[in-house]
């Protein structure tokens, strides 16, 4: 099990979570979108939240600013988080708008708030778990989406709740975070999503 646990840190890396949330959103709303529009929305989120940050990561690694995709040091997290904030703002203002994709818009807005909170803590030299922020925000979003669309997703929700535990265990096994940092990350991911649920649920 100790050999398997680190895999959860890579498979559920924060960089992939917006794309995962978009996949869930599009599959749950399948009747409302034609396939071409689904691909277009997913591709936009994929480019802005996965491909562009990956290219920036390569540049920062080449320049010696960061040494790992896990961003272990507090000092290494500031530039990627600031970039992530700008990219999320770009998505919610120009692409995933409230009038066309309200649920996904508010998920990304919640992700932006979570990122800002994590960034603020960095200046106090406190490292919240970005993995826990990501997986907890996705879990709350899927629960909210299921209630909003009145879809029975008990299995999916149960798996996501379990994944919160596996991701937390993975981060502990890799000695990347303390229990306190994991709890802060969980709260920073879940609470903004819960607060924004009232605007679209």
XYZ file of C-alpha atoms in Angstrom:
201
model
C 0.000 0.000 0.000
C 2.881 2.371 0.754
C 4.089 1.984 -2.833
C 0.623 2.686 -4.236
C -0.217 5.753 -2.104
C 2.182 8.176 -3.881
C 0.316 7.511 -7.143
C -2.687 9.395 -5.761
C -0.558 12.539 -5.489
C 0.209 12.366 -9.201
C -3.156 11.186 -10.582
C -5.057 13.749 -8.498
C -2.535 16.539 -8.803
C -4.261 19.956 -8.430
C -3.435 20.823 -12.035
C -5.860 18.131 -13.267
C -8.837 18.900 -11.014
C -10.480 21.714 -13.075
C -10.426 19.440 -16.130
C -11.911 16.595 -14.069
C -14.645 18.914 -12.752
C -15.397 19.995 -16.323
C -15.704 16.368 -17.450
C -18.189 15.650 -14.654
C -20.121 18.828 -15.417
C -20.411 18.072 -19.125
C -21.356 14.426 -18.584
C -24.061 15.361 -16.066
C -25.441 18.031 -18.441
C -25.145 15.879 -21.550
C -28.619 16.733 -22.858
C -27.905 20.474 -22.857
C -24.774 20.404 -25.018
C -23.960 19.042 -28.434
C -20.728 17.067 -28.647
C -18.894 19.852 -30.455
C -19.656 22.348 -27.685
C -18.626 19.829 -25.011
C -15.264 19.361 -26.700
C -14.812 23.108 -27.069
C -15.523 23.792 -23.372
C -13.303 20.921 -22.204
C -10.486 21.971 -24.541
C -10.587 25.555 -23.233
C -10.307 24.395 -19.614
C -7.612 21.865 -20.527
C -5.466 24.456 -22.297
C -5.809 27.135 -19.616
C -5.492 24.958 -16.500
C -3.240 22.089 -17.635
C -1.239 22.860 -20.783
C -0.266 26.486 -20.078
C 0.728 25.808 -16.428
C 2.744 22.778 -17.596
C 4.675 24.935 -20.049
C 5.317 27.531 -17.341
C 6.465 24.741 -15.012
C 9.011 23.622 -17.604
C 10.277 27.188 -17.963
C 10.543 27.676 -14.189
C 12.290 24.338 -13.778
C 14.755 25.191 -16.527
C 15.430 28.521 -14.817
C 15.973 26.743 -11.498
C 13.020 28.392 -9.736
C 11.342 25.083 -8.922
C 12.648 21.545 -8.721
C 9.520 19.386 -8.686
C 5.912 19.406 -9.856
C 4.940 18.942 -6.196
C 6.264 22.431 -5.276
C 7.611 21.306 -1.911
C 9.050 24.657 -0.803
C 6.951 27.688 0.142
C 9.132 29.956 -2.018
C 8.490 27.790 -5.097
C 4.709 28.086 -4.842
C 4.211 31.827 -5.200
C 4.715 32.243 -8.967
C 2.627 29.162 -9.930
C -0.236 30.227 -7.638
C -0.220 33.807 -8.924
C -0.280 32.464 -12.488
C -3.115 30.083 -11.562
C -5.143 33.020 -10.217
C -4.753 34.966 -13.454
C -5.663 31.949 -15.584
C -8.789 31.241 -13.523
C -9.819 34.904 -13.818
C -9.390 34.606 -17.577
C -11.654 31.552 -17.660
C -14.475 32.955 -15.525
C -14.484 36.349 -17.260
C -13.989 35.387 -20.895
C -14.893 31.755 -21.383
C -16.792 29.883 -18.661
C -19.288 32.672 -18.035
C -22.099 32.751 -15.504
C -24.815 33.104 -18.140
C -23.760 30.031 -20.166
C -22.169 27.629 -17.678
C -23.275 28.840 -14.206
C -22.353 25.742 -12.162
C -18.893 25.380 -13.680
C -18.397 29.158 -13.456
C -18.974 29.080 -9.695
C -16.728 26.025 -9.268
C -13.876 27.908 -10.958
C -14.681 31.017 -8.918
C -14.452 28.899 -5.770
C -11.136 27.501 -7.008
C -9.922 31.088 -7.482
C -10.889 31.998 -3.903
C -9.141 28.866 -2.603
C -5.993 29.733 -4.550
C -5.981 33.299 -3.224
C -6.314 32.001 0.351
C -3.436 29.552 -0.174
C -1.346 32.355 -1.685
C -2.008 34.680 1.259
C -0.886 31.968 3.688
C 2.381 31.584 1.802
C 3.348 35.118 2.817
C 2.908 33.982 6.430
C 5.162 31.015 5.609
C 2.270 28.541 5.973
C 1.936 25.846 3.316
C -1.636 24.612 2.793
C -2.003 21.337 0.928
C -2.924 22.198 -2.659
C -3.849 18.544 -3.248
C -6.429 18.672 -0.467
C -7.748 22.013 -1.704
C -8.273 20.470 -5.126
C -9.851 17.130 -4.168
C -12.122 18.602 -1.466
C -13.365 21.335 -3.817
C -14.123 18.723 -6.482
C -16.008 16.593 -3.943
C -18.216 19.480 -2.780
C -18.834 20.504 -6.404
C -19.993 17.012 -7.423
C -22.263 16.759 -4.373
C -23.753 20.165 -5.212
C -24.120 19.295 -8.893
C -25.889 16.035 -8.021
C -28.357 17.881 -5.781
C -28.864 20.663 -8.320
C -29.573 18.325 -11.224
C -31.334 15.762 -9.010
C -29.034 12.966 -10.127
C -28.332 9.871 -8.027
C -24.546 9.798 -7.803
C -24.059 7.926 -4.547
C -21.225 5.767 -5.904
C -19.301 8.703 -7.430
C -19.654 10.775 -4.255
C -18.580 7.838 -2.057
C -15.499 7.296 -4.248
C -14.602 10.994 -4.055
C -14.923 10.991 -0.264
C -12.618 7.971 -0.135
C -10.208 9.730 -2.477
C -9.957 12.622 -0.015
C -8.579 10.117 2.476
C -6.271 8.465 -0.035
C -4.859 11.790 -1.233
C -4.290 12.934 2.363
C -2.575 9.620 3.176
C -0.491 9.962 0.035
C 0.748 13.413 1.053
C 1.613 12.136 4.531
C 3.382 9.085 3.105
C 5.467 11.345 0.851
C 6.208 13.555 3.889
C 4.961 16.541 1.881
C 2.625 17.927 4.558
C 1.723 17.847 8.215
C -1.790 16.997 9.467
C -2.382 20.708 10.072
C -1.493 21.613 6.479
C -3.819 18.881 5.176
C -6.707 20.139 7.329
C -6.116 23.728 6.206
C -6.066 22.554 2.591
C -9.293 20.599 3.026
C -11.042 23.609 4.575
C -9.692 26.028 1.948
C -11.025 23.771 -0.801
C -14.408 22.874 0.673
C -15.548 26.117 2.347
C -15.440 28.457 -0.720
C -17.361 25.855 -2.722
C -19.949 25.513 0.063
C -20.361 29.287 0.338
C -20.891 29.626 -3.412
C -23.410 26.763 -3.563
C -26.155 29.125 -2.429
C -25.687 31.134 -5.652
C -26.471 28.234 -8.002
C -27.921 25.303 -6.056
